[in-house]
């Protein structure tokens, strides 16, 4: 069976129902990943779990060693990555606690190391990134959601911002004009690095707040944490459903 890993985001530092078999502590030529990687069994299927913000949750999005994270999963034999992340909702369907399986992204990050193809190359390499997320993995998520009655939004454009601050209201208006539906800080360069290493990668985003200026409320950590708490149960169910369909 294809080896699958989950990269956990804010609020997802552990996976419910995962029977832990091992904890590995890999090193790569790019450095160490965000934390040890848990090897576990979920309904008898072996999966790997890596919390991208570390254990405990202390590494902000712009400080994550994305190369080490993706390389260490590649070295462990992983072929498919489901990346879980929290996002702000921009367009009207993207309501708090909704799960979105994005099909496109726009990268607004800067100053992040974003490629494996930098030095000691035999030739200059450009990956195709027309569709940044794996269609086959997206379909696995969407089908699992349908068969288990979990409400997910099956497409959307993810704006990846630098953070760690949230956006201004004017920035969100600009992102909406650009065609973005949700906004988060971690899908890049994670998605393109996975593509560079020929791995299937898809995102499962949980909307945890209305993006800046999209509601009358100030965005507080309390709002984000409450929505995370409410929505994470559905993320766990969705992952379990994907694995059951394997
Ligand atoms: N903006 C950027 N990243 C986020 C947000 C947001 O509103 N909510 C959760 N992650």
Tab-separated table of C-alpha atoms and ligand atoms in Angstrom:
chain	number	residue	atom	x	y	z
A	1	UNK	CA	0.000	0.000	0.000
A	2	UNK	CA	1.123	3.570	-0.706
A	3	UNK	CA	2.756	5.038	2.377
A	4	UNK	CA	0.851	8.069	3.636
A	5	UNK	CA	1.810	10.864	6.023
A	6	UNK	CA	-0.252	13.501	7.747
A	7	UNK	CA	1.329	16.877	8.385
A	8	UNK	CA	-0.580	18.382	11.293
A	9	UNK	CA	-1.186	22.107	11.610
A	10	UNK	CA	-2.407	24.416	14.364
A	11	UNK	CA	-4.305	22.422	16.950
A	12	UNK	CA	-3.422	19.095	15.364
A	13	UNK	CA	-0.334	17.954	17.253
A	14	UNK	CA	-1.638	14.415	17.665
A	15	UNK	CA	-3.978	12.130	15.760
A	16	UNK	CA	-6.919	10.617	17.613
A	17	UNK	CA	-7.073	6.858	17.319
A	18	UNK	CA	-3.455	6.484	16.217
A	19	UNK	CA	-1.812	3.459	17.786
A	20	UNK	CA	1.817	4.539	18.191
A	21	UNK	CA	4.386	2.016	16.985
A	22	UNK	CA	7.544	4.085	16.872
A	23	UNK	CA	8.917	7.597	17.089
A	24	UNK	CA	11.666	8.424	14.600
A	25	UNK	CA	14.128	11.279	14.870
A	26	UNK	CA	15.475	11.793	11.351
A	27	UNK	CA	18.145	14.160	10.113
A	28	UNK	CA	18.419	15.377	6.527
A	29	UNK	CA	20.955	17.380	4.545
A	30	UNK	CA	18.611	20.363	5.131
A	31	UNK	CA	18.506	19.891	8.892
A	32	UNK	CA	15.996	18.344	11.250
A	33	UNK	CA	12.226	18.319	10.745
A	34	UNK	CA	9.901	20.254	13.074
A	35	UNK	CA	9.703	17.355	15.526
A	36	UNK	CA	10.110	13.631	15.816
A	37	UNK	CA	7.866	11.744	13.405
A	38	UNK	CA	5.314	9.382	14.885
A	39	UNK	CA	4.904	6.063	13.126
A	40	UNK	CA	1.527	4.658	13.935
A	41	UNK	CA	-1.318	2.415	12.944
A	42	UNK	CA	-4.782	3.674	12.164
A	43	UNK	CA	-7.246	0.813	11.681
A	44	UNK	CA	-4.262	-1.456	10.885
A	45	UNK	CA	-2.858	0.922	8.259
A	46	UNK	CA	0.602	2.300	8.904
A	47	UNK	CA	0.897	6.075	8.642
A	48	UNK	CA	3.382	8.741	9.664
A	49	UNK	CA	2.491	11.895	11.522
A	50	UNK	CA	4.530	15.113	11.641
A	51	UNK	CA	3.315	18.264	13.436
A	52	UNK	CA	4.699	21.140	11.313
A	53	UNK	CA	4.749	23.662	14.161
A	54	UNK	CA	6.687	21.287	16.439
A	55	UNK	CA	5.814	19.499	19.637
A	56	UNK	CA	4.872	21.636	21.563
A	57	UNK	CA	3.431	24.076	19.014
A	58	UNK	CA	6.225	26.723	18.981
A	59	UNK	CA	7.523	27.131	15.393
A	60	UNK	CA	5.769	29.974	13.522
A	61	UNK	CA	4.913	29.461	9.827
A	62	UNK	CA	7.823	31.538	8.466
A	63	UNK	CA	10.374	29.675	10.615
A	64	UNK	CA	9.406	26.123	9.675
A	65	UNK	CA	12.149	24.116	7.988
A	66	UNK	CA	9.879	22.977	5.155
A	67	UNK	CA	12.703	21.277	3.266
A	68	UNK	CA	13.669	19.119	6.251
A	69	UNK	CA	10.021	18.203	6.848
A	70	UNK	CA	9.357	17.093	3.272
A	71	UNK	CA	12.766	15.420	2.813
A	72	UNK	CA	12.400	13.403	6.023
A	73	UNK	CA	8.999	12.090	4.879
A	74	UNK	CA	10.453	11.245	1.460
A	75	UNK	CA	13.364	9.414	3.115
A	76	UNK	CA	10.860	7.431	5.212
A	77	UNK	CA	9.255	6.144	2.005
A	78	UNK	CA	6.164	8.363	2.054
A	79	UNK	CA	4.384	8.779	-1.287
A	80	UNK	CA	1.267	10.706	-0.228
A	81	UNK	CA	0.922	13.663	2.146
A	82	UNK	CA	-2.313	15.038	3.562
A	83	UNK	CA	-1.502	18.451	4.990
A	84	UNK	CA	-3.904	19.831	7.569
A	85	UNK	CA	-3.982	23.565	8.169
A	86	UNK	CA	-6.062	26.337	9.668
A	87	UNK	CA	-7.286	29.137	7.434
A	88	UNK	CA	-9.294	32.338	7.389
A	89	UNK	CA	-12.445	32.425	5.248
A	90	UNK	CA	-12.591	35.072	2.515
A	91	UNK	CA	-15.482	34.239	0.165
A	92	UNK	CA	-19.000	33.763	1.473
A	93	UNK	CA	-19.098	29.952	1.414
A	94	UNK	CA	-15.922	29.732	3.524
A	95	UNK	CA	-17.643	29.911	6.894
A	96	UNK	CA	-15.885	29.097	10.179
A	97	UNK	CA	-15.624	25.336	10.884
A	98	UNK	CA	-15.939	24.492	7.182
A	99	UNK	CA	-13.384	22.059	5.706
A	100	UNK	CA	-12.012	23.059	2.307
A	101	UNK	CA	-10.055	20.860	-0.120
A	102	UNK	CA	-8.341	23.583	-2.133
A	103	UNK	CA	-7.503	22.992	-5.792
A	104	UNK	CA	-5.401	26.108	-6.381
A	105	UNK	CA	-3.124	28.454	-4.521
A	106	UNK	CA	-1.443	31.825	-4.879
A	107	UNK	CA	1.857	32.256	-3.091
A	108	UNK	CA	2.289	35.634	-1.349
A	109	UNK	CA	5.106	34.472	0.928
A	110	UNK	CA	8.594	35.910	0.733
A	111	UNK	CA	12.048	35.156	2.105
A	112	UNK	CA	11.286	31.455	2.663
A	113	UNK	CA	13.692	28.837	1.356
A	114	UNK	CA	11.435	27.294	-1.229
A	115	UNK	CA	13.330	24.817	-3.381
A	116	UNK	CA	15.558	21.755	-3.261
A	117	UNK	CA	16.953	22.736	-6.653
A	118	UNK	CA	19.334	25.475	-5.647
A	119	UNK	CA	22.929	24.266	-5.687
A	120	UNK	CA	25.085	21.459	-7.079
A	121	UNK	CA	22.695	20.928	-9.975
A	122	UNK	CA	23.414	18.962	-13.113
A	123	UNK	CA	20.797	21.047	-14.863
A	124	UNK	CA	18.312	23.792	-14.034
A	125	UNK	CA	15.013	22.181	-12.991
A	126	UNK	CA	11.507	23.647	-13.290
A	127	UNK	CA	8.623	21.569	-11.967
A	128	UNK	CA	5.134	21.775	-13.499
A	129	UNK	CA	2.886	23.387	-10.887
A	130	UNK	CA	-0.219	24.138	-12.970
A	131	UNK	CA	-2.288	22.155	-10.482
A	132	UNK	CA	-0.446	22.571	-7.189
A	133	UNK	CA	-2.386	19.865	-5.325
A	134	UNK	CA	-2.574	16.179	-6.243
A	135	UNK	CA	-5.880	15.542	-7.981
A	136	UNK	CA	-5.884	11.875	-6.950
A	137	UNK	CA	-5.392	12.701	-3.279
A	138	UNK	CA	-7.966	15.499	-3.444
A	139	UNK	CA	-10.455	12.996	-4.854
A	140	UNK	CA	-9.668	10.520	-2.072
A	141	UNK	CA	-10.500	13.256	0.459
A	142	UNK	CA	-13.665	14.371	-1.344
A	143	UNK	CA	-14.927	10.790	-1.843
A	144	UNK	CA	-14.198	9.873	1.779
A	145	UNK	CA	-16.124	12.963	2.883
A	146	UNK	CA	-19.097	12.023	0.696
A	147	UNK	CA	-19.251	8.406	1.870
A	148	UNK	CA	-19.001	9.434	5.525
A	149	UNK	CA	-21.381	12.377	5.333
A	150	UNK	CA	-18.751	14.948	6.215
A	151	UNK	CA	-19.476	18.318	4.673
A	152	UNK	CA	-16.414	19.585	2.776
A	153	UNK	CA	-16.068	22.287	0.146
A	154	UNK	CA	-14.366	20.475	-2.755
A	155	UNK	CA	-12.403	23.328	-4.298
A	156	UNK	CA	-11.042	26.777	-3.642
A	157	UNK	CA	-7.990	28.957	-4.014
A	158	UNK	CA	-5.708	29.154	-1.006
A	159	UNK	CA	-3.798	32.455	-0.530
A	160	UNK	CA	-0.550	31.702	1.270
A	161	UNK	CA	0.611	34.720	3.260
A	162	UNK	CA	3.889	35.262	5.064
A	163	UNK	CA	2.575	35.882	8.591
A	164	UNK	CA	2.921	35.547	11.437
A	165	UNK	CA	0.639	38.568	11.636
A	166	UNK	CA	-2.846	38.271	10.197
A	167	UNK	CA	-3.799	40.417	7.190
A	168	UNK	CA	-5.226	43.925	6.957
A	169	UNK	CA	-8.777	44.344	5.666
A	170	UNK	CA	-7.361	45.946	2.490
A	171	UNK	CA	-5.064	42.963	1.917
A	172	UNK	CA	-8.055	40.625	2.154
A	173	UNK	CA	-9.955	42.754	-0.385
A	174	UNK	CA	-6.930	42.420	-2.674
A	175	UNK	CA	-6.743	38.629	-2.154
A	176	UNK	CA	-10.456	38.330	-2.945
A	177	UNK	CA	-9.965	40.370	-6.125
A	178	UNK	CA	-7.143	37.970	-7.007
A	179	UNK	CA	-9.621	35.083	-6.775
A	180	UNK	CA	-8.659	33.650	-3.378
A	181	UNK	CA	-11.232	31.889	-1.182
A	182	UNK	CA	-9.249	31.115	1.970
A	183	UNK	CA	-6.058	32.456	3.502
A	184	UNK	CA	-3.411	30.624	5.500
A	185	UNK	CA	0.327	30.668	6.061
A	186	UNK	CA	1.670	27.180	5.497
A	187	UNK	CA	0.763	25.654	2.152
A	188	UNK	CA	3.864	27.149	0.530
A	189	UNK	CA	6.551	26.113	0.060
A	190	UNK	CA	5.238	22.784	1.440
A	191	UNK	CA	3.213	21.980	-1.694
A	192	UNK	CA	5.934	22.822	-4.229
A	193	UNK	CA	8.671	21.043	-2.263
A	194	UNK	CA	6.515	17.899	-2.215
A	195	UNK	CA	6.072	18.253	-6.000
A	196	UNK	CA	9.834	18.677	-6.447
A	197	UNK	CA	10.309	15.305	-4.734
A	198	UNK	CA	7.517	13.741	-6.779
A	199	UNK	CA	5.155	13.173	-3.854
A	200	UNK	CA	1.349	13.416	-3.949
A	201	UNK	CA	0.271	16.316	-1.730
A	202	UNK	CA	-3.163	17.695	-0.858
A	203	UNK	CA	-4.446	20.137	1.722
A	204	UNK	CA	-7.296	19.781	4.112
A	205	UNK	CA	-7.988	23.272	5.438
A	206	UNK	CA	-10.204	24.077	8.383
A	207	UNK	CA	-11.643	27.593	8.357
A	208	UNK	CA	-11.165	28.938	11.887
A	209	UNK	CA	-12.133	32.602	11.472
A	210	UNK	CA	-13.541	35.085	9.002
A	211	UNK	CA	-10.568	36.770	7.331
A	212	UNK	CA	-9.766	40.360	8.325
A	213	UNK	CA	-12.622	42.774	7.574
A	214	UNK	CA	-15.055	39.965	6.668
A	215	UNK	CA	-16.914	40.220	9.973
A	216	UNK	CA	-17.392	42.965	12.560
A	217	UNK	CA	-15.309	41.050	15.092
A	218	UNK	CA	-11.625	41.494	15.843
A	219	UNK	CA	-9.872	38.171	15.180
A	220	UNK	CA	-8.803	36.794	18.553
A	221	UNK	CA	-6.947	33.624	19.469
A	222	UNK	CA	-10.064	32.687	21.438
A	223	UNK	CA	-12.213	32.710	18.271
A	224	UNK	CA	-9.566	30.704	16.405
A	225	UNK	CA	-9.129	28.167	19.205
A	226	UNK	CA	-12.879	27.677	19.711
A	227	UNK	CA	-13.421	26.999	16.000
A	228	UNK	CA	-10.379	24.729	15.916
A	229	UNK	CA	-11.786	22.733	18.817
A	230	UNK	CA	-15.163	22.472	17.118
A	231	UNK	CA	-13.796	21.575	13.662
A	232	UNK	CA	-10.952	19.217	14.467
A	233	UNK	CA	-13.283	16.325	15.241
A	234	UNK	CA	-14.441	16.414	11.607
A	235	UNK	CA	-10.830	16.468	10.379
A	236	UNK	CA	-10.082	13.344	12.437
A	237	UNK	CA	-13.188	11.655	10.999
A	238	UNK	CA	-12.196	12.629	7.463
A	239	UNK	CA	-8.679	11.247	7.816
A	240	UNK	CA	-10.057	8.019	9.280
A	241	UNK	CA	-12.461	7.753	6.320
A	242	UNK	CA	-9.658	8.250	3.777
A	243	UNK	CA	-7.653	5.480	5.436
A	244	UNK	CA	-10.625	3.135	5.626
A	245	UNK	CA	-11.052	3.510	1.849
A	246	UNK	CA	-7.429	2.496	1.197
B	1	LIG	N1	-5.046	34.543	7.869
B	1	LIG	C1	-3.920	33.820	7.677
B	1	LIG	N2	-3.723	32.632	8.234
B	1	LIG	C2	-4.680	32.132	9.025
B	1	LIG	C3	-5.871	32.840	9.277
B	1	LIG	C4	-6.062	34.107	8.660
B	1	LIG	O1	-7.095	34.795	8.842
B	1	LIG	N3	-6.617	32.064	10.124
B	1	LIG	C5	-5.886	30.944	10.343
B	1	LIG	N4	-4.716	30.972	9.695
